[in-house]
Amino acid sequence: MGIIMRVFVAIDLPKDAKEKLKNVKMVHAKFHRYPAENLHLTLKFIGEVSDELLEQIKEQLDTINFSSFPLSFKALGHFHPHRRGTPIWMGVENNEELMKLQAKIEEVLQDLELKMDKMKFTPHLTLGRMERGTSEDEVEEFIQTLHIPEFSIETKEFILFHSHSTKNGVEYLPLETF
């Protein structure tokens, strides 16, 4: 079967956007902020795959015809709490090109034997998580204190990442850029 890797497809943010977000004050005793270098927009979480399957994934993703498009990030929100806490996110303005790209990724990976999640795609940038057990009111109050400026990026590529746990947290290593 070969080496097993945990992988996902995402749009990485340019350094200047990560720097802007890194400089935004987001402080709360129960909030665990993600490192700026890890910020990305997940297009498809694939999960654990063998190196053989990884090569097939790369081949399939390489068939996607892709043209750059702008993406605008605005509005803050949160998902429902789950076992790891409540994710706090920045939303993406409705974008037909983004939705088409994500659908195409799903389509080309469909024939491979993957155990991908079946969740509906909700484009967002996860900024961090509130601790498990934090009340919804407290989450909402925290979001109201955040003043994150809206920003736009030009999406020129998408990336297949390897999610790798280290003693210092999770690292996302780019495997292939499309």
PDB file of N, CA and C in Angstrom, residues 26 36 43 83 85 106 119 121 147 173:
ATOM      1  N   MET A  26      -6.883  39.529  17.776  1.00  0.00           N
ATOM      2  CA  MET A  26      -7.933  38.535  18.030  1.00  0.00           C
ATOM      3  C   MET A  26      -7.593  37.859  19.351  1.00  0.00           C
ATOM      4  N   ALA A  36      -0.779  32.313  11.038  1.00  0.00           N
ATOM      5  CA  ALA A  36      -1.041  32.945   9.736  1.00  0.00           C
ATOM      6  C   ALA A  36      -0.530  32.090   8.583  1.00  0.00           C
ATOM      7  N   LEU A  43     -10.699  23.601  -0.531  1.00  0.00           N
ATOM      8  CA  LEU A  43     -11.631  23.290  -1.615  1.00  0.00           C
ATOM      9  C   LEU A  43     -12.173  21.873  -1.467  1.00  0.00           C
ATOM     10  N   ARG A  83     -16.568  18.468  18.331  1.00  0.00           N
ATOM     11  CA  ARG A  83     -15.661  17.922  19.351  1.00  0.00           C
ATOM     12  C   ARG A  83     -14.391  18.733  19.568  1.00  0.00           C
ATOM     13  N   GLY A  85     -14.246  22.121  19.228  1.00  0.00           N
ATOM     14  CA  GLY A  85     -14.579  23.511  19.519  1.00  0.00           C
ATOM     15  C   GLY A  85     -15.406  24.137  18.414  1.00  0.00           C
ATOM     16  N   GLU A 106     -14.235  18.014  -7.245  1.00  0.00           N
ATOM     17  CA  GLU A 106     -15.051  16.871  -6.801  1.00  0.00           C
ATOM     18  C   GLU A 106     -15.279  15.896  -7.951  1.00  0.00           C
ATOM     19  N   MET A 119     -19.754  16.621   2.923  1.00  0.00           N
ATOM     20  CA  MET A 119     -20.304  17.897   3.374  1.00  0.00           C
ATOM     21  C   MET A 119     -20.437  18.880   2.216  1.00  0.00           C
ATOM     22  N   PHE A 121     -20.058  22.207   0.275  1.00  0.00           N
ATOM     23  CA  PHE A 121     -18.957  23.165   0.264  1.00  0.00           C
ATOM     24  C   PHE A 121     -19.448  24.539   0.716  1.00  0.00           C
ATOM     25  N   HIS A 147     -12.360  43.204  14.413  1.00  0.00           N
ATOM     26  CA  HIS A 147     -12.418  44.205  13.342  1.00  0.00           C
ATOM     27  C   HIS A 147     -11.408  43.797  12.276  1.00  0.00           C
ATOM     28  N   LEU A 173       2.081  21.177   4.128  1.00  0.00           N
ATOM     29  CA  LEU A 173       3.172  21.161   3.161  1.00  0.00           C
ATOM     30  C   LEU A 173       2.615  21.019   1.750  1.00  0.00           C
TER      31      LEU A 173
END
